[in-house]
Amino acid sequence: MAELELHNPEFDIVINLDGQSKTITVKPDETSDGVEYFVCKSGDEQITQIRLDEDQKWEQLWGELSDEEVAAIGEAIEQKK
């Protein structure tokens, strides 16, 4: 697990959520079969987990964000990669 953290350090993005600019901490991770996903936190609270699906669209694995918010987080992640 420590090796994954070295290759996939967490990073911050700033997006508009609920009409407010928020800093989201993004931690890349991967499933046991090697599929990359991203754990997203606002402060100490986990707000969502997202990944790119087979059609290269961002999908939410966990959380209650709107499709637009998931897409905004995904676009910000793509810009940081």
Short mmCIF file of C-alpha atoms in Angstrom, two decimals:
data_model
loop_
_atom_site.label_atom_id
_atom_site.label_comp_id
_atom_site.label_asym_id
_atom_site.label_seq_id
_atom_site.Cartn_x
_atom_site.Cartn_y
_atom_site.Cartn_z
CA MET A 1 0.00 0.00 0.00
CA ALA A 2 2.85 2.41 0.74
CA GLU A 3 4.13 2.02 -2.83
CA LEU A 4 0.75 3.09 -4.25
CA GLU A 5 0.84 6.25 -2.12
CA LEU A 6 4.27 7.16 -3.53
CA HIS A 7 3.08 6.82 -7.12
CA ASN A 8 -0.34 8.40 -6.55
CA PRO A 9 0.03 11.31 -4.13
CA GLU A 10 -3.10 13.16 -3.10
CA PHE A 11 -3.69 16.63 -4.49
CA ASP A 12 -6.14 19.52 -4.13
CA ILE A 13 -8.60 20.90 -6.67
CA VAL A 14 -10.91 23.92 -6.37
CA ILE A 15 -14.41 23.65 -7.80
CA ASN A 16 -17.83 25.25 -7.37
CA LEU A 17 -20.14 23.09 -5.22
CA ASP A 18 -23.52 24.28 -3.98
CA GLY A 19 -22.77 27.77 -5.29
CA GLN A 20 -19.56 28.01 -3.26
CA SER A 21 -15.92 27.63 -4.22
CA LYS A 22 -14.57 24.59 -2.36
CA THR A 23 -11.18 22.98 -2.08
CA ILE A 24 -11.45 19.23 -2.54
CA THR A 25 -8.62 16.87 -1.58
CA VAL A 26 -8.36 14.05 -4.11
CA LYS A 27 -6.66 10.75 -3.30
CA PRO A 28 -6.13 8.38 -6.25
CA ASP A 29 -6.65 4.72 -5.40
CA GLU A 30 -7.35 1.54 -7.29
CA THR A 31 -9.59 -1.46 -6.94
CA SER A 32 -8.16 -4.93 -6.38
CA ASP A 33 -8.35 -5.51 -10.15
CA GLY A 34 -6.40 -2.34 -10.92
CA VAL A 35 -9.19 0.09 -11.91
CA GLU A 36 -8.31 3.64 -10.87
CA TYR A 37 -10.79 5.71 -8.87
CA PHE A 38 -10.58 8.88 -6.80
CA VAL A 39 -11.60 9.46 -3.18
CA CYS A 40 -12.68 13.10 -2.74
CA LYS A 41 -12.83 14.88 0.61
CA SER A 42 -13.86 18.33 1.73
CA GLY A 43 -11.98 18.90 4.97
CA ASP A 44 -12.20 15.63 6.90
CA GLU A 45 -15.49 14.62 5.28
CA GLN A 46 -15.48 12.20 2.35
CA ILE A 47 -17.96 13.57 -0.19
CA THR A 48 -17.64 11.13 -3.09
CA GLN A 49 -15.69 8.46 -4.92
CA ILE A 50 -15.57 8.78 -8.71
CA ARG A 51 -13.95 7.09 -11.70
CA LEU A 52 -13.91 7.22 -15.46
CA ASP A 53 -16.22 4.58 -16.96
CA GLU A 54 -15.65 2.61 -20.17
CA ASP A 55 -17.14 5.49 -22.20
CA GLN A 56 -14.70 8.00 -20.62
CA LYS A 57 -17.49 9.63 -18.61
CA TRP A 58 -17.13 10.37 -14.93
CA GLU A 59 -19.34 8.24 -12.69
CA GLN A 60 -19.95 8.37 -8.98
CA LEU A 61 -19.23 5.17 -7.06
CA TRP A 62 -20.22 6.59 -3.69
CA GLY A 63 -21.82 9.85 -2.59
CA GLU A 64 -24.80 12.02 -3.40
CA LEU A 65 -23.46 14.67 -5.77
CA SER A 66 -25.28 15.66 -8.95
CA ASP A 67 -24.01 14.51 -12.34
CA GLU A 68 -22.86 18.08 -13.01
CA GLU A 69 -20.84 18.18 -9.78
CA VAL A 70 -19.27 14.80 -10.53
CA ALA A 71 -18.34 16.01 -14.03
CA ALA A 72 -16.83 19.23 -12.61
CA ILE A 73 -14.70 17.26 -10.14
CA GLY A 74 -13.65 14.87 -12.92
CA GLU A 75 -12.64 17.71 -15.23
CA ALA A 76 -10.56 19.30 -12.46
CA ILE A 77 -8.88 15.94 -11.79
CA GLU A 78 -8.04 15.56 -15.50
CA GLN A 79 -6.38 18.97 -15.50
CA LYS A 80 -4.14 17.94 -12.56
CA LYS A 81 -3.03 14.59 -14.00
#
